[in-house]
Tab-separated table of C-alpha atoms in Angstrom:
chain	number	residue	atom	x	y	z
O	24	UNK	CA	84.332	116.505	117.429
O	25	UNK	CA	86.828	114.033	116.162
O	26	UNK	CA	90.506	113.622	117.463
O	27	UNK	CA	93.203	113.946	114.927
O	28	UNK	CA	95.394	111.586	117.115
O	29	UNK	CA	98.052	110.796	114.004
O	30	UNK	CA	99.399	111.603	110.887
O	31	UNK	CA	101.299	109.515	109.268
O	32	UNK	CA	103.950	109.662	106.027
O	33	UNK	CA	105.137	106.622	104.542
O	34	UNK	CA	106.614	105.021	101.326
O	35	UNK	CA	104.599	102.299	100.119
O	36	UNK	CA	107.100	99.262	99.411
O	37	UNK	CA	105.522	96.137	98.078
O	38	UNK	CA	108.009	94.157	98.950
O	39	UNK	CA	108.129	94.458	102.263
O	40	UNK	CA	105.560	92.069	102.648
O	41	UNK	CA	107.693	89.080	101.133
O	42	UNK	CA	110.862	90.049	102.950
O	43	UNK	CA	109.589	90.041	105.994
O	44	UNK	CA	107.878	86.495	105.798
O	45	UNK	CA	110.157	85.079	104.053
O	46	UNK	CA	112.748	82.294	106.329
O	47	UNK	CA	115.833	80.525	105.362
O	48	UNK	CA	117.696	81.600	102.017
O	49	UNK	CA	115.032	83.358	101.068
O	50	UNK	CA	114.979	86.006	103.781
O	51	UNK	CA	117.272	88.685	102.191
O	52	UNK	CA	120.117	90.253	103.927
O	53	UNK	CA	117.968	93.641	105.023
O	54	UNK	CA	114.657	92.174	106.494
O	55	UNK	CA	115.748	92.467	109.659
O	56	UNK	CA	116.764	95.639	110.057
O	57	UNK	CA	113.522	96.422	107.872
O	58	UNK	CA	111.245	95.095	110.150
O	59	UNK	CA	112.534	96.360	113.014
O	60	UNK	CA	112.164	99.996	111.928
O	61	UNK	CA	108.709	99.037	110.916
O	62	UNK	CA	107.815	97.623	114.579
O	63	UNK	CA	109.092	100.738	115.730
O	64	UNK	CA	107.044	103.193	112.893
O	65	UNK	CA	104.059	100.591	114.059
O	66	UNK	CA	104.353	101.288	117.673
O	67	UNK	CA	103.811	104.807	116.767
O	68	UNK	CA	100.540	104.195	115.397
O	69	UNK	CA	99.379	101.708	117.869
O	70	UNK	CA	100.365	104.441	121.102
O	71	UNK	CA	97.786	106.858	119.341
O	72	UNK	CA	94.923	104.315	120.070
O	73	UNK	CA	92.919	105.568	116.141
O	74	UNK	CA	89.265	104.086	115.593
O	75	UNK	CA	89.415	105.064	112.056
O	76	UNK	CA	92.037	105.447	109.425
O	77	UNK	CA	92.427	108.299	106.366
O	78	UNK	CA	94.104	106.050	104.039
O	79	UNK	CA	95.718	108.752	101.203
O	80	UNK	CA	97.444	106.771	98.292
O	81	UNK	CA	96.768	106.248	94.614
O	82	UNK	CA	96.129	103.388	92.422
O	83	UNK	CA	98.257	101.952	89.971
O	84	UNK	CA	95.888	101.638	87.143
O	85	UNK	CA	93.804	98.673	88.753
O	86	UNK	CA	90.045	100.393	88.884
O	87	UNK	CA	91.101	103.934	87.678
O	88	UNK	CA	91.972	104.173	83.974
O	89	UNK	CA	92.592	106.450	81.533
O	90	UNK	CA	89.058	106.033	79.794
O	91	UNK	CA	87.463	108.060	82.978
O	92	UNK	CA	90.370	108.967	85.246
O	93	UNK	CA	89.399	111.264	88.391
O	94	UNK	CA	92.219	113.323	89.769
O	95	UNK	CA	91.205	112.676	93.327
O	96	UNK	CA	88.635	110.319	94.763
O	97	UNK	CA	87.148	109.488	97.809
O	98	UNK	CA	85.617	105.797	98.734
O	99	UNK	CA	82.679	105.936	100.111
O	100	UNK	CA	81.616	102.149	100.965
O	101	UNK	CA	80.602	99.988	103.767
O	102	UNK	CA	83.625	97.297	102.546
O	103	UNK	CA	86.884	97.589	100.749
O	104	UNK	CA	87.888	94.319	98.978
O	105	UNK	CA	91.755	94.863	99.027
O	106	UNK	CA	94.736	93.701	96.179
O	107	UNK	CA	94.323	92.625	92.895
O	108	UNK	CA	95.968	89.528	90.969
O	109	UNK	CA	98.912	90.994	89.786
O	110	UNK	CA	100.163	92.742	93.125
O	111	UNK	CA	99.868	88.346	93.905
O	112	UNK	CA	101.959	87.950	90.917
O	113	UNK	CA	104.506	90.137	91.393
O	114	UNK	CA	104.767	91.146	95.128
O	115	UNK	CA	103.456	88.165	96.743
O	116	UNK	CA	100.671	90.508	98.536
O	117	UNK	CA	97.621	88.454	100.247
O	118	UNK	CA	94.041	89.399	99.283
O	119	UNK	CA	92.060	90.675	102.542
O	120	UNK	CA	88.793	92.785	102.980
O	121	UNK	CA	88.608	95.960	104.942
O	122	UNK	CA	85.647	97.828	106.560
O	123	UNK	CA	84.639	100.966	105.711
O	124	UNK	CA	83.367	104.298	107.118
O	125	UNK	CA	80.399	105.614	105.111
O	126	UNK	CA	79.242	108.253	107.039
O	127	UNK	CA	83.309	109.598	107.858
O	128	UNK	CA	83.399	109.552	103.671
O	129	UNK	CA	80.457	111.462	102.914
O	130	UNK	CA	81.504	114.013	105.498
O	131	UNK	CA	85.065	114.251	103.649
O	132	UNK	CA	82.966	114.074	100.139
O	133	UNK	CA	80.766	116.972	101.109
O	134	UNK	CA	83.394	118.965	103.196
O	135	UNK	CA	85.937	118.899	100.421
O	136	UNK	CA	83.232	119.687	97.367
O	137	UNK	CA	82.362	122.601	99.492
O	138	UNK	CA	85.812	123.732	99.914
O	139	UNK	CA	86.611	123.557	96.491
O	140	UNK	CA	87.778	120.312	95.368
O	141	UNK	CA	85.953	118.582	93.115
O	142	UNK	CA	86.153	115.128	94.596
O	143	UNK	CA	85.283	112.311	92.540
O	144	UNK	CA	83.903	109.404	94.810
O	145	UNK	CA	83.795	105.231	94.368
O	146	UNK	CA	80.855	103.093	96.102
O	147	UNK	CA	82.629	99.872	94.999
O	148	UNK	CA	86.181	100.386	95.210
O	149	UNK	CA	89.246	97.641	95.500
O	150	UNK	CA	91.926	99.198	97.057
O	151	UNK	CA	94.938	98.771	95.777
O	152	UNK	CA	99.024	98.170	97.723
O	153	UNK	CA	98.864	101.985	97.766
O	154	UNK	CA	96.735	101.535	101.032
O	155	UNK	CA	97.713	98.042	101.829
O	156	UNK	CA	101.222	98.109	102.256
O	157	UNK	CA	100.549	100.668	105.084
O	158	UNK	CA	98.059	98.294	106.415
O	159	UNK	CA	100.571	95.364	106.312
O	160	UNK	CA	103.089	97.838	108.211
O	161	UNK	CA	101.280	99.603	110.677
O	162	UNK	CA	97.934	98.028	111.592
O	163	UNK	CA	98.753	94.542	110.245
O	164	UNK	CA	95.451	93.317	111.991
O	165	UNK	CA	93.506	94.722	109.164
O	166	UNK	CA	90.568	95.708	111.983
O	167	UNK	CA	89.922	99.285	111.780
O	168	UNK	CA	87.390	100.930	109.420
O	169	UNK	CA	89.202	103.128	106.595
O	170	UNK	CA	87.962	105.941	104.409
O	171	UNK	CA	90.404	105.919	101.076
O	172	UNK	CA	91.639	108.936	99.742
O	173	UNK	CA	93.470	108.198	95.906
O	174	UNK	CA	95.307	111.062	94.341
O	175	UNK	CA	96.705	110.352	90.758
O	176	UNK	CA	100.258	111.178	90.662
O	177	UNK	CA	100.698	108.074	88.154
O	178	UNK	CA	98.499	109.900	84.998
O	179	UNK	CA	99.263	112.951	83.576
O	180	UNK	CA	98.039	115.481	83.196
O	181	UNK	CA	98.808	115.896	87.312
O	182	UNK	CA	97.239	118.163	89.284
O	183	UNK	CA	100.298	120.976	90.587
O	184	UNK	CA	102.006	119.791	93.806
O	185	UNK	CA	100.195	122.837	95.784
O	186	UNK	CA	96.580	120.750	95.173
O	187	UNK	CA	97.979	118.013	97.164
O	188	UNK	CA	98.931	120.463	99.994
O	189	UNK	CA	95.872	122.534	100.063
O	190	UNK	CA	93.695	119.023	99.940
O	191	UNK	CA	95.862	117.524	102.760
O	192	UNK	CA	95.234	121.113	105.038
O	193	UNK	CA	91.390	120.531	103.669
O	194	UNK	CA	91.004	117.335	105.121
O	195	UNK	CA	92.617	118.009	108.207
O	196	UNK	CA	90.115	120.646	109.042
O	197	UNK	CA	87.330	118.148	107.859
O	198	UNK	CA	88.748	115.470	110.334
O	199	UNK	CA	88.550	117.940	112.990
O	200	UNK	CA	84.746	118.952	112.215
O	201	UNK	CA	83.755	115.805	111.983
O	202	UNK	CA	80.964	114.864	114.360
O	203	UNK	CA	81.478	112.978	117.174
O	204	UNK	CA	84.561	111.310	119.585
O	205	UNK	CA	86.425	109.210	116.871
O	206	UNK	CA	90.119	109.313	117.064
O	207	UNK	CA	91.430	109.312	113.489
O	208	UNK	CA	94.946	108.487	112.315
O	209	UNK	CA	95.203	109.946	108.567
O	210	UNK	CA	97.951	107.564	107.150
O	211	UNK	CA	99.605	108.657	103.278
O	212	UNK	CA	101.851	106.646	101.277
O	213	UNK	CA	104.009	107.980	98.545
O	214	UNK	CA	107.960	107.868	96.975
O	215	UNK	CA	110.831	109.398	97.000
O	216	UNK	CA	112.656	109.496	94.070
O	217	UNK	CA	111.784	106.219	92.003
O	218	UNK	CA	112.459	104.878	88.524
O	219	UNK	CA	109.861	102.229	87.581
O	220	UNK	CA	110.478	101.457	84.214
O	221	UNK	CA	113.331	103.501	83.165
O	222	UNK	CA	116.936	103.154	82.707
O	223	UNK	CA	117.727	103.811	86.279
O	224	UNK	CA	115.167	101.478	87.724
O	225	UNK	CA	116.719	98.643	90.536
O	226	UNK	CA	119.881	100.764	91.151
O	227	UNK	CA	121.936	100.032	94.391
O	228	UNK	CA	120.129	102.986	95.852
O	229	UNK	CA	116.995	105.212	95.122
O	230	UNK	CA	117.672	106.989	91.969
O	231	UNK	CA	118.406	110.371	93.224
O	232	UNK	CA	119.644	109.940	96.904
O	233	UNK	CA	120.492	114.073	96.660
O	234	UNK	CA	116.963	114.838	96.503
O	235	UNK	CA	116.047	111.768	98.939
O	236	UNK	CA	118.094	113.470	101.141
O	237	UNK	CA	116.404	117.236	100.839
O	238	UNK	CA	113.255	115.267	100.803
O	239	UNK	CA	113.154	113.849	104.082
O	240	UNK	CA	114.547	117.192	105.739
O	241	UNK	CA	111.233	118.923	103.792
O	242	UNK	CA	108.609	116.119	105.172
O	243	UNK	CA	110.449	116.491	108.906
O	244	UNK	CA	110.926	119.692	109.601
O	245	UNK	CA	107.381	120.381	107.876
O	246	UNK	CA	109.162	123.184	105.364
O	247	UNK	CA	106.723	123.186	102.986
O	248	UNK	CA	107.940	126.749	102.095
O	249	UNK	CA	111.160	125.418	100.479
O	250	UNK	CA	109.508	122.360	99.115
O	251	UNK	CA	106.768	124.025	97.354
O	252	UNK	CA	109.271	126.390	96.126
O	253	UNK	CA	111.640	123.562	94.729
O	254	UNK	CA	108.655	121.102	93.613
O	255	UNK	CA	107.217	121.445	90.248
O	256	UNK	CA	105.370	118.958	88.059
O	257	UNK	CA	108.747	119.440	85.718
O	258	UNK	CA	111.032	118.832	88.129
O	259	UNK	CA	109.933	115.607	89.126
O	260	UNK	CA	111.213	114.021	86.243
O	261	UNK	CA	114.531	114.750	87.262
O	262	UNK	CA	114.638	112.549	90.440
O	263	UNK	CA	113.261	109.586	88.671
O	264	UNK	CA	110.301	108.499	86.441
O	265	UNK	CA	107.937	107.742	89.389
O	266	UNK	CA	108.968	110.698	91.628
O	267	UNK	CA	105.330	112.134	91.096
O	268	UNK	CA	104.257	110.073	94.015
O	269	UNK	CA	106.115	112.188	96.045
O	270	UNK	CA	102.940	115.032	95.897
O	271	UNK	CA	101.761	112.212	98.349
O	272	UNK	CA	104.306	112.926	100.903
O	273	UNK	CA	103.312	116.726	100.042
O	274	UNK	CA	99.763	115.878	100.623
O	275	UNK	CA	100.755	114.267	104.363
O	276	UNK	CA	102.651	117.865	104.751
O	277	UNK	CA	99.124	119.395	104.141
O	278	UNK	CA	97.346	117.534	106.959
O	279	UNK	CA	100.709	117.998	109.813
O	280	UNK	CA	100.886	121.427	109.081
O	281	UNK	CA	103.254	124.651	108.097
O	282	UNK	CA	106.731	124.133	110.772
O	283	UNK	CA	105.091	120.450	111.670
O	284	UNK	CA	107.944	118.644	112.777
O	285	UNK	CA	107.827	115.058	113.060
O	286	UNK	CA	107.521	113.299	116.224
O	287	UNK	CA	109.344	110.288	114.904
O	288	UNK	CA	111.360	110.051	111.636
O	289	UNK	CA	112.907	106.746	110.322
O	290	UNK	CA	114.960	105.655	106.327
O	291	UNK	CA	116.364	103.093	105.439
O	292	UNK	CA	118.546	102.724	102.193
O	293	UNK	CA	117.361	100.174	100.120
O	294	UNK	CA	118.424	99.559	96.491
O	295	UNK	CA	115.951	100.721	94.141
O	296	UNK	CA	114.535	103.065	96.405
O	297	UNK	CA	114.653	105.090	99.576
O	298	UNK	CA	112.254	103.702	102.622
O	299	UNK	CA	111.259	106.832	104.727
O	300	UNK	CA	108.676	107.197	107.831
O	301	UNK	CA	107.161	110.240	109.439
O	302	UNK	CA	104.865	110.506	112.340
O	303	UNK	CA	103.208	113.348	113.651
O	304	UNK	CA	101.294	113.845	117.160
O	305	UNK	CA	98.986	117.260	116.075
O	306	UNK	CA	98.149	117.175	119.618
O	307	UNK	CA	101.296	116.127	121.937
O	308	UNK	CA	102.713	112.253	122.240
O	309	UNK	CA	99.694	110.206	122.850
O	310	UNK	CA	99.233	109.017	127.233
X	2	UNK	CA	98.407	109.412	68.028
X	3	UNK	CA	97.676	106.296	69.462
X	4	UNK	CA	99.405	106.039	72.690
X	5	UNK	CA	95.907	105.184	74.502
X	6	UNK	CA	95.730	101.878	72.500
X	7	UNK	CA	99.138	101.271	73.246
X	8	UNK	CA	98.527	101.607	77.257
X	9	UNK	CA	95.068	99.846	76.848
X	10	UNK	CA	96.953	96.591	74.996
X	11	UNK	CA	99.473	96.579	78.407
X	12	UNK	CA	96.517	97.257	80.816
X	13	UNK	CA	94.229	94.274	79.649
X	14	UNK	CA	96.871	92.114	79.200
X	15	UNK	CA	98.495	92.568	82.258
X	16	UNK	CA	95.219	91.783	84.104
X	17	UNK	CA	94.475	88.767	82.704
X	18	UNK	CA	96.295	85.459	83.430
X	19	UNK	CA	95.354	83.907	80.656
X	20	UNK	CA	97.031	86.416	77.998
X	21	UNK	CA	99.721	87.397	80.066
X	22	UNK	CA	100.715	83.542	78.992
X	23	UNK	CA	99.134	83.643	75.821
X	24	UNK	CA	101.334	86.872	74.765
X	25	UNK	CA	104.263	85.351	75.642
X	26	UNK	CA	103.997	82.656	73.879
X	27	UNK	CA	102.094	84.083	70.849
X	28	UNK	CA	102.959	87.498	70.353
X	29	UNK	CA	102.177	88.237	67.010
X	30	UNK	CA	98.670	86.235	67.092
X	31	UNK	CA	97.854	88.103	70.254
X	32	UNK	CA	98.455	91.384	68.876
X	33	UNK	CA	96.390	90.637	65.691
X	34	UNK	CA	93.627	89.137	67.603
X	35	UNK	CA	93.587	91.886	70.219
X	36	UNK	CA	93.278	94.829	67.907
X	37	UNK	CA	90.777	92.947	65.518
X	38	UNK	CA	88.491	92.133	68.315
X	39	UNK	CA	89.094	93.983	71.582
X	40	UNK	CA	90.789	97.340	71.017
X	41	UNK	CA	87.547	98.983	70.763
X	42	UNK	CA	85.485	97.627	74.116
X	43	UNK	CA	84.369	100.176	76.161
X	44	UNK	CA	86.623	98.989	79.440
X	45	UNK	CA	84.116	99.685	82.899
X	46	UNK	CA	80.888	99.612	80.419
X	47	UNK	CA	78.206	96.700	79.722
X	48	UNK	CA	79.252	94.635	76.549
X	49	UNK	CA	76.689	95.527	73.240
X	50	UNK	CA	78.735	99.213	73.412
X	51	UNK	CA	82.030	100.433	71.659
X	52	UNK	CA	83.849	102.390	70.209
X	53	UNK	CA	84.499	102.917	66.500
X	54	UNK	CA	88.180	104.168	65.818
X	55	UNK	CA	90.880	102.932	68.108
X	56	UNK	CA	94.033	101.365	66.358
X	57	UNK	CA	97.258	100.745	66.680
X	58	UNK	CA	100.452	102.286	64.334
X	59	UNK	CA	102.226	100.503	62.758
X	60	UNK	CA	105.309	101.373	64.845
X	61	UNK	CA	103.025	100.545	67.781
X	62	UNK	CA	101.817	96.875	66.503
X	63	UNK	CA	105.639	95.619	65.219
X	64	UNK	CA	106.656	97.177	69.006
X	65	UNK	CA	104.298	94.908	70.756
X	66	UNK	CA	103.941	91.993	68.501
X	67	UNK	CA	107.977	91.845	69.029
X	68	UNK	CA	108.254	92.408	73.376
X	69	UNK	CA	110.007	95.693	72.169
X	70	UNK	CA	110.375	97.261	75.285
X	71	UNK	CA	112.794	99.794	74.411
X	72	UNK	CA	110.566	100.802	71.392
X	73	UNK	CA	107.497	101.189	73.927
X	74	UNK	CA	109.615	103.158	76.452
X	75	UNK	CA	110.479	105.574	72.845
X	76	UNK	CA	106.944	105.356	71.663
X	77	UNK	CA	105.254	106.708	75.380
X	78	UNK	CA	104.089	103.967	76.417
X	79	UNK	CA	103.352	104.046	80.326
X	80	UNK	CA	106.518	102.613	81.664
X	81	UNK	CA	104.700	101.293	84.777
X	82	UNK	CA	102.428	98.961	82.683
X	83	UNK	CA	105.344	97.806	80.457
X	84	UNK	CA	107.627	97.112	83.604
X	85	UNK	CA	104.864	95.066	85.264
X	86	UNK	CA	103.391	92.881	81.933
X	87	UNK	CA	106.920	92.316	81.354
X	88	UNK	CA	108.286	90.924	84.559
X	89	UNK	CA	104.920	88.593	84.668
X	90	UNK	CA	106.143	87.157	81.373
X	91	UNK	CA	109.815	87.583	81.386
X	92	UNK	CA	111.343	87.456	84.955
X	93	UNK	CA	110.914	83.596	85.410
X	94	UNK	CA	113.487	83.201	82.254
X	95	UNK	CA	116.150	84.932	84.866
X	96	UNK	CA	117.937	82.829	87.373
X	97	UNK	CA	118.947	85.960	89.837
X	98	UNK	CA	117.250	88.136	91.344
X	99	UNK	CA	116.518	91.236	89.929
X	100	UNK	CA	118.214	89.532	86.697
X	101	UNK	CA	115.227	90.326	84.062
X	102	UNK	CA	114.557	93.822	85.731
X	103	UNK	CA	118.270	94.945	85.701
X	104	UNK	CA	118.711	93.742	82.081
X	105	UNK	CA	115.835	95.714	81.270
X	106	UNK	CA	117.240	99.027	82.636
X	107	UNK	CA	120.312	97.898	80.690
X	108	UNK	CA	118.227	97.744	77.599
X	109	UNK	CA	116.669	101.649	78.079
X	110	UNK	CA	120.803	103.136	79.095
X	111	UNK	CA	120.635	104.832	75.971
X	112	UNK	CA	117.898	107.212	76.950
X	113	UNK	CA	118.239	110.379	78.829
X	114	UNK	CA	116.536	113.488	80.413
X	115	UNK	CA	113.890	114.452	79.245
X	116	UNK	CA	112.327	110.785	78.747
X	117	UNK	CA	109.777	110.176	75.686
X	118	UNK	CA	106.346	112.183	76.960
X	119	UNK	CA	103.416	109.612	78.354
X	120	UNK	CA	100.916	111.841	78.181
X	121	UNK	CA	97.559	110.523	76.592
């Protein structure tokens, strides 16, 4: 069967991209600090040697609209064509294509309908800086096949927090059933608390850094006791508009497990918006 | 209730270069033209095929055909969608950083918990 070599929790900043690329007076005061705790969150991923990638993030109404909007959805595809024109706009993000895993997706797609999720699925799917920016971090070569996972925390009406968990603990069993030697990394990307759009957007610091805080002791210490306890749909509003994509993170908590703690665990305060990293080895640092 | 139309003006918009420009510049005649002739495409469905019924308030069409973003943020719209349509037409007009998207919050400081619902 497969090897669950990784799991891996991470925001999804779109910026990083530009800051760290960018020389002269337009480097900004943080990017290198930034990129040195991403070389380090990179060199996690790289020690655990993955042939294929779980890529669990959600799209920011690109594809998915609200005419015919899936709750979750798998890709199954040989190719991902990857950011769309106004992620170039705004964020600077290049346009790449990414290979796919067809036969790892339909094994997810079946797995999961079986278990009880009703998994919508995409055959032509553009992936959008959910997945990249994760890409762009931690396997900036772009070279390994991916099978996309998008959740919609960005819609409502939401599915409750405890879907994400119970889908994230679904497709860590499916990973492990799959047929075969692959190693797989399963790499999520969600928030903290975030205002996009709001009156407390592009503070000095993430909009809630009490809940950041509580947040990042939840993801590493794997309590998802307490955070399923505290988390509601309701009380996501409080930390900040876009907190929602924090039943991301949640998800990630799924596939590491009840008590998982993190192997490696990594912020950095940015304004606007808390960076945080998590890795997890289910099965002992990688030799 | 017509907060669909509202989110489907920002989405279409937002995707297109051409009427990103064309709305900022002509805000009123994009408005008009939009609702008269494309509020009702099926989106992700071959062309000959539409609907019947989708328009805007009139709240809704003096919000957009004036870059109201306060009045969207009131009326529901998806903030997401306003934020980004808005820096593609509005952040260039701002010589610091962050200057158009830290005016903006300014603009929305007289809102508080619970925000306006964006359910559609």
């Amino acid at each position: 069967m497969a090897e669950l070599v990784a799991v891996i929790a991470s925001t999804h900043h779109p910026f990083y991209y530009r800051a760290s690329t960018s020389t002269g007076d337009a480097r900004p005061p943080f990017a290198d600090e930034w990129v040195a705790k991403i070389e380090a969150f990179r060199a996690t991923l790289t020690r655990a040697r993955p042939d294929v990638l779980v890529m669990v993030g959600s799209d920011h109404f690109h594809q998915l609209w609200l005419d015919n909007m899936p709750q979750f959805l798998v890709g199954k595809a040989p190719y991902y064509d990857a950011n769309w024109y106004n992620e170039e706009r705004e964020f600077g993000l290049p346009r790449f294509r990414m290979l796919g895993d067809e036969a790892f997706s339909a094994h997810i797609l079946r797995g999961g309908l079986d278990a009880g999720f009703d998994l919508a699925f995409s055959n032509e799917l553009r992936i959008d800086h959910s997945v990249t920016c994760p890409i762009i971090t931690l396997r900036p070569e772009a070279d390994l096949p991916i099978v996309p996972i998008y959740t919609n925390i960005f819609a409502p009406p939401l599915p409750q927090p405890k879907r994400f968990v119970q889908l994230g603990r679904t497709v860590r069993e499916l990973v492990e059933s799959m047929p075969g030697d692959q190693r797989v990394a399963v790499i999520g990307t969600g928030h903290l608390s975030l205002e996009l759009g709001g009156p407390r957007q592009f503070g000095a610091h993430g909009p809630d850094p009490e809940f950041d805080r509580r947040a990042v002791e939840w993801i590493a210490t794997g309590d998802l006791e307490r955070c399923l306890a505290e988390v509601t749909l309701d009380s996501l509003h409080a930390p900040g508009n876009a907190t929602h994509g924090f039943m991301d993170f949640m998800f990630m908590m799924g596939v590491a497990g009840e008590g998982a703690k993190a192997d490696h665990v990594d912020t950095l305060d940015l304004f606007h918006t808390m960076e945080a990293y998590f890795t997890w080895y289910p099965n002992g640092e990688p030799q | 209730m017509s907060k669909y139309v509202l989110n489907k003006f920002l989405f279409t918009v937002d995707r297109d270069p051409e009427l990103v420009e064309r709305y900022r510049e002509d805000p009123v005649g994009t408005v008009t033209w939009w609702e008269a002739t494309k509020a009702n495409e099926l989106l992700n469905c071959h062309s000959g095929e539409a609907s019947s019924w989708q328009s805007l308030t009139d709240e809704e069409r003096t919000a957009l055909a004036t870059h109201d973003y306060p009045k969207l943020f009131e009326l529901g719209a998806h903030p997401f969608l306003t934020l980004t349509l808005f820096i593609a037409m509005f952040e260039r007009d701002h010589a610091e950083p962050l200057g158009f998207q830290l005016e903006y919050a300014q603009r929305l400081s007289h809102f508080s918990l619970p925000y306006p619902d964006i359910a559609t």
